[in-house]
mmCIF file of C-alpha atoms in Angstrom:
data_model
loop_
_atom_site.group_PDB
_atom_site.id
_atom_site.type_symbol
_atom_site.label_atom_id
_atom_site.label_comp_id
_atom_site.label_asym_id
_atom_site.label_seq_id
_atom_site.Cartn_x
_atom_site.Cartn_y
_atom_site.Cartn_z
ATOM 1 C CA MET A 4 96.325 92.866 112.695
ATOM 2 C CA ARG A 5 97.871 96.409 111.539
ATOM 3 C CA LEU A 6 95.736 97.626 109.353
ATOM 4 C CA CYS A 7 92.102 97.990 108.519
ATOM 5 C CA ARG A 8 92.345 98.117 104.522
ATOM 6 C CA PRO A 9 94.439 94.900 103.997
ATOM 7 C CA VAL A 10 92.704 92.885 106.931
ATOM 8 C CA LEU A 11 89.023 94.544 104.799
ATOM 9 C CA THR A 12 91.255 93.397 101.925
ATOM 10 C CA ALA A 13 91.842 89.633 103.249
ATOM 11 C CA LEU A 14 88.125 88.674 104.501
ATOM 12 C CA ILE A 15 86.682 89.789 100.751
ATOM 13 C CA MET A 16 88.826 88.121 99.174
ATOM 14 C CA VAL A 17 88.366 84.802 101.233
ATOM 15 C CA LEU A 18 84.541 85.301 101.278
ATOM 16 C CA ALA A 19 84.070 86.533 97.458
ATOM 17 C CA SER A 20 82.990 83.559 94.979
ATOM 18 C CA PRO A 21 84.190 83.931 91.234
ATOM 19 C CA CYS A 22 81.654 85.110 88.700
ATOM 20 C CA PHE A 23 82.678 86.114 84.971
ATOM 21 C CA ALA A 24 84.135 89.134 84.055
ATOM 22 C CA GLU A 25 86.856 90.731 81.471
ATOM 23 C CA THR A 26 90.255 90.614 82.696
ATOM 24 C CA SER A 27 91.639 94.113 82.902
ATOM 25 C CA GLY A 28 95.130 95.925 84.577
ATOM 26 C CA PRO A 29 95.190 97.908 87.210
ATOM 27 C CA ILE A 30 93.804 101.662 87.232
ATOM 28 C CA PRO A 31 97.035 104.273 87.208
ATOM 29 C CA VAL A 32 96.759 106.114 90.713
ATOM 30 C CA ASN A 33 98.379 109.838 90.360
ATOM 31 C CA ASN A 34 98.103 110.270 94.267
ATOM 32 C CA PRO A 35 98.530 107.770 96.622
ATOM 33 C CA GLN A 36 98.155 108.744 100.477
ATOM 34 C CA PRO A 37 99.526 107.029 103.287
ATOM 35 C CA GLN A 38 97.659 104.674 105.443
ATOM 36 C CA GLN A 39 96.223 105.534 108.389
ATOM 37 C CA ASN A 40 96.117 103.065 111.509
ATOM 38 C CA ALA A 41 92.878 102.357 112.003
ATOM 39 C CA PHE A 42 90.906 99.325 112.867
ATOM 40 C CA ILE A 43 87.594 97.348 111.494
ATOM 41 C CA ASP A 44 84.793 97.523 114.317
ATOM 42 C CA LEU A 45 82.014 96.336 112.311
ATOM 43 C CA LEU A 46 82.001 94.473 108.987
ATOM 44 C CA ALA A 47 78.767 93.215 107.755
ATOM 45 C CA LEU A 48 78.571 91.307 104.253
ATOM 46 C CA ILE A 49 75.909 91.240 102.051
ATOM 47 C CA SER A 50 74.967 88.444 99.547
ATOM 48 C CA GLY A 51 74.035 89.433 95.848
ATOM 49 C CA HIS A 52 74.838 90.195 92.816
ATOM 50 C CA CYS A 53 75.537 93.952 90.964
ATOM 51 C CA LYS A 54 72.899 94.639 88.132
ATOM 52 C CA THR A 55 75.847 97.653 87.802
ATOM 53 C CA PHE A 56 79.488 98.067 88.221
ATOM 54 C CA LYS A 57 81.330 100.175 85.931
ATOM 55 C CA VAL A 58 85.029 101.723 86.303
ATOM 56 C CA ALA A 59 86.126 104.120 84.445
ATOM 57 C CA GLY A 60 83.693 103.488 81.637
ATOM 58 C CA ARG A 61 84.303 99.189 81.800
ATOM 59 C CA THR A 62 81.670 97.364 83.077
ATOM 60 C CA TYR A 63 82.734 94.616 85.484
ATOM 61 C CA ALA A 64 81.105 91.547 87.828
ATOM 62 C CA CYS A 65 81.143 90.950 91.385
ATOM 63 C CA LYS A 66 79.581 88.755 93.732
ATOM 64 C CA THR A 67 79.753 90.114 96.907
ATOM 65 C CA VAL A 68 79.943 93.682 98.527
ATOM 66 C CA ALA A 69 80.863 94.232 102.178
ATOM 67 C CA TYR A 70 80.397 97.336 104.704
ATOM 68 C CA ALA A 71 82.962 98.153 106.740
ATOM 69 C CA HIS A 72 83.318 100.452 109.680
ATOM 70 C CA GLY A 73 86.351 101.250 111.328
ATOM 71 C CA ASP A 74 86.954 102.788 115.008
ATOM 72 C CA LYS A 75 87.939 106.368 113.560
ATOM 73 C CA GLY A 76 84.387 106.739 111.721
ATOM 74 C CA ARG A 77 86.123 105.910 108.064
ATOM 75 C CA VAL A 78 82.985 103.782 106.312
ATOM 76 C CA ASN A 79 84.173 101.658 103.157
ATOM 77 C CA PHE A 80 81.756 100.090 100.865
ATOM 78 C CA ALA A 81 83.878 97.230 99.499
ATOM 79 C CA VAL A 82 83.768 96.013 95.946
ATOM 80 C CA ALA A 83 85.184 92.596 95.207
ATOM 81 C CA VAL A 84 86.207 92.133 91.316
ATOM 82 C CA ASP A 85 85.918 89.264 89.388
ATOM 83 C CA ASN A 86 88.870 89.130 87.875
ATOM 84 C CA PRO A 87 90.442 86.104 87.044
ATOM 85 C CA SER A 88 93.463 87.326 86.458
ATOM 86 C CA ASP A 89 93.915 88.852 89.846
ATOM 87 C CA ASP A 90 92.353 87.567 93.178
ATOM 88 C CA SER A 91 92.952 90.783 95.212
ATOM 89 C CA HIS A 92 91.380 92.973 92.882
ATOM 90 C CA VAL A 93 88.981 95.115 94.985
ATOM 91 C CA VAL A 94 87.914 98.418 94.498
ATOM 92 C CA SER A 95 86.161 100.631 97.828
ATOM 93 C CA PHE A 96 83.780 103.123 97.952
ATOM 94 C CA SER A 97 85.229 105.113 101.014
ATOM 95 C CA GLY A 98 84.020 108.185 103.198
ATOM 96 C CA GLU A 99 82.873 109.709 106.133
ATOM 97 C CA ASN A 100 80.085 111.297 107.910
ATOM 98 C CA GLY A 101 77.322 109.289 106.267
ATOM 99 C CA LYS A 102 73.705 109.933 107.467
ATOM 100 C CA ARG A 103 70.561 108.282 108.263
ATOM 101 C CA ALA A 104 67.499 109.562 106.877
ATOM 102 C CA ASP A 105 65.349 106.610 108.882
ATOM 103 C CA ASP A 106 65.611 103.004 109.773
ATOM 104 C CA ASN A 107 66.137 102.061 106.258
ATOM 105 C CA SER A 108 68.095 104.426 104.765
ATOM 106 C CA TYR A 109 71.995 105.259 104.719
ATOM 107 C CA GLU A 110 73.834 107.843 102.864
ATOM 108 C CA LEU A 111 77.333 107.901 102.484
ATOM 109 C CA PRO A 112 79.629 111.316 101.713
ATOM 110 C CA ILE A 113 82.775 109.672 99.421
ATOM 111 C CA ASP A 114 85.823 111.302 99.044
ATOM 112 C CA ARG A 115 88.004 108.714 98.449
ATOM 113 C CA MET A 116 88.212 105.735 96.366
ATOM 114 C CA LEU A 117 90.406 102.620 97.493
ATOM 115 C CA LEU A 118 92.044 100.701 94.599
ATOM 116 C CA ASN A 119 93.493 97.344 95.597
ATOM 117 C CA SER A 120 95.204 95.021 92.516
ATOM 118 C CA LYS A 121 97.473 91.767 93.151
ATOM 119 C CA ASP A 122 100.667 94.793 92.218
ATOM 120 C CA ARG A 123 100.195 96.896 94.966
ATOM 121 C CA PRO A 124 102.465 96.751 97.375
ATOM 122 C CA ARG A 125 101.908 94.239 100.318
ATOM 123 C CA VAL A 126 102.104 94.830 104.231
ATOM 124 C CA ASP A 127 102.332 91.719 106.121
ATOM 125 C CA GLY A 128 101.307 89.524 103.172
ATOM 126 C CA LEU A 129 98.731 91.563 101.756
ATOM 127 C CA PRO A 130 98.000 94.420 99.042
ATOM 128 C CA VAL A 131 97.790 97.960 100.255
ATOM 129 C CA PRO A 132 95.619 99.651 98.638
ATOM 130 C CA ALA A 133 95.747 103.260 96.714
ATOM 131 C CA GLU A 134 93.648 105.995 97.633
ATOM 132 C CA GLN A 135 92.116 108.081 94.594
ATOM 133 C CA THR A 136 90.890 111.433 95.495
ATOM 134 C CA SER A 137 87.192 111.523 94.703
ATOM 135 C CA THR A 138 83.944 112.608 95.427
ATOM 136 C CA GLY A 139 80.329 111.450 95.113
ATOM 137 C CA VAL A 140 77.855 109.344 97.172
ATOM 138 C CA CYS A 141 76.373 105.892 98.428
ATOM 139 C CA ARG A 142 73.122 105.067 99.436
ATOM 140 C CA GLN A 143 72.062 101.629 101.056
ATOM 141 C CA THR A 144 68.286 100.614 101.607
ATOM 142 C CA GLY A 145 67.646 98.048 104.671
ATOM 143 C CA ASN A 146 68.781 97.991 108.008
ATOM 144 C CA PHE A 147 71.904 96.057 108.964
ATOM 145 C CA ALA A 148 70.415 95.110 112.680
ATOM 146 C CA ALA A 149 67.557 93.340 111.034
ATOM 147 C CA ARG A 150 70.286 91.927 108.866
ATOM 148 C CA LYS A 151 68.374 92.549 105.645
ATOM 149 C CA VAL A 152 69.927 95.256 103.188
ATOM 150 C CA ASN A 153 68.120 95.604 99.552
ATOM 151 C CA ASP A 154 70.365 97.283 97.860
ATOM 152 C CA VAL A 155 73.739 99.617 97.580
ATOM 153 C CA THR A 156 74.122 102.303 95.224
ATOM 154 C CA CYS A 157 77.212 104.569 94.340
ATOM 155 C CA SER A 158 78.244 106.878 92.022
ATOM 156 C CA ALA A 159 81.630 108.726 92.157
ATOM 157 C CA THR A 160 84.328 110.006 90.116
ATOM 158 C CA ASP A 161 88.110 110.493 90.769
ATOM 159 C CA ASN A 162 90.478 113.894 90.333
ATOM 160 C CA GLN A 163 91.582 112.194 87.197
ATOM 161 C CA GLY A 164 87.524 111.986 85.884
ATOM 162 C CA ARG A 165 87.478 108.165 85.982
ATOM 163 C CA LYS A 166 83.637 107.838 87.048
ATOM 164 C CA TYR A 167 82.834 104.820 89.463
ATOM 165 C CA GLU A 168 79.363 103.321 89.779
ATOM 166 C CA LEU A 169 77.679 100.930 91.201
ATOM 167 C CA LEU A 170 74.091 98.866 91.845
ATOM 168 C CA PHE A 171 74.610 96.096 94.548
ATOM 169 C CA VAL A 172 71.355 94.106 95.142
ATOM 170 C CA SER A 173 70.565 91.816 97.858
ATOM 171 C CA ASP A 174 69.600 88.434 96.784
ATOM 172 C CA GLY A 175 67.545 88.296 100.448
ATOM 173 C CA THR A 176 70.032 86.191 102.224
ATOM 174 C CA PRO A 177 70.261 87.828 105.983
ATOM 175 C CA VAL A 178 73.547 90.140 106.022
ATOM 176 C CA SER A 179 76.003 88.763 108.345
ATOM 177 C CA VAL A 180 77.171 91.587 110.773
ATOM 178 C CA ARG A 181 80.064 90.726 112.984
ATOM 179 C CA ARG A 182 81.586 93.382 115.597
ATOM 180 C CA ILE A 183 85.060 92.835 115.734
ATOM 181 C CA ARG A 184 86.958 94.056 119.318
ATOM 182 C CA GLN A 185 90.893 95.165 119.387
ATOM 183 C CA SER A 186 92.799 92.921 121.802
ATOM 184 C CA ALA A 187 96.466 93.476 122.990
ATOM 185 C CA PRO A 188 98.765 91.435 120.761
ATOM 186 C CA SER A 189 98.986 87.625 122.315
ATOM 187 C CA ILE A 190 103.100 87.680 121.025
ATOM 188 C CA GLN A 191 105.916 90.395 121.797
ATOM 189 C CA ASP A 192 107.067 92.430 118.752
ATOM 190 C CA PRO A 193 110.947 92.441 119.095
ATOM 191 C CA PHE A 194 111.630 95.671 116.902
ATOM 192 C CA LYS A 195 109.688 97.914 119.256
#
């Protein structure tokens, strides 16, 4: 487990069940950024459906949204896109310094979008998302400690003017929350 984003992508791909949506090509990215070595320390999978999910004016379907908290403070709301021609299509709203107004509301300022597809370069066999500088916000109502999330809404615009919108509504199933602890490697790396 070297990078948090490939691990998150793999978890979403395994847990996301197919929906129906139009096929799409990858979104061109003009400012890929170097990956940061961070580990996911909390992962919450929310079951439900997208009432709205738009990327650059196109509407998509999704089934699962995951909340991933990195050990360095970065948070992602990752959306598994239903794209029959690309099982690696994931769009994540990413930011830092989220705040709780009360026990049942959370707000995350978005500073980048993570765009993943089958055409992305791979690390350890998993596609690495492109990062697109963005501004926006995600709001979540509900509480992970109580394992109940009502909805997640996100809106962001990237530095190329593309808009991203999400309204994900829970189906009432308890949220699956996992704390992940980093451990020492169990194998020796001959290349170190």
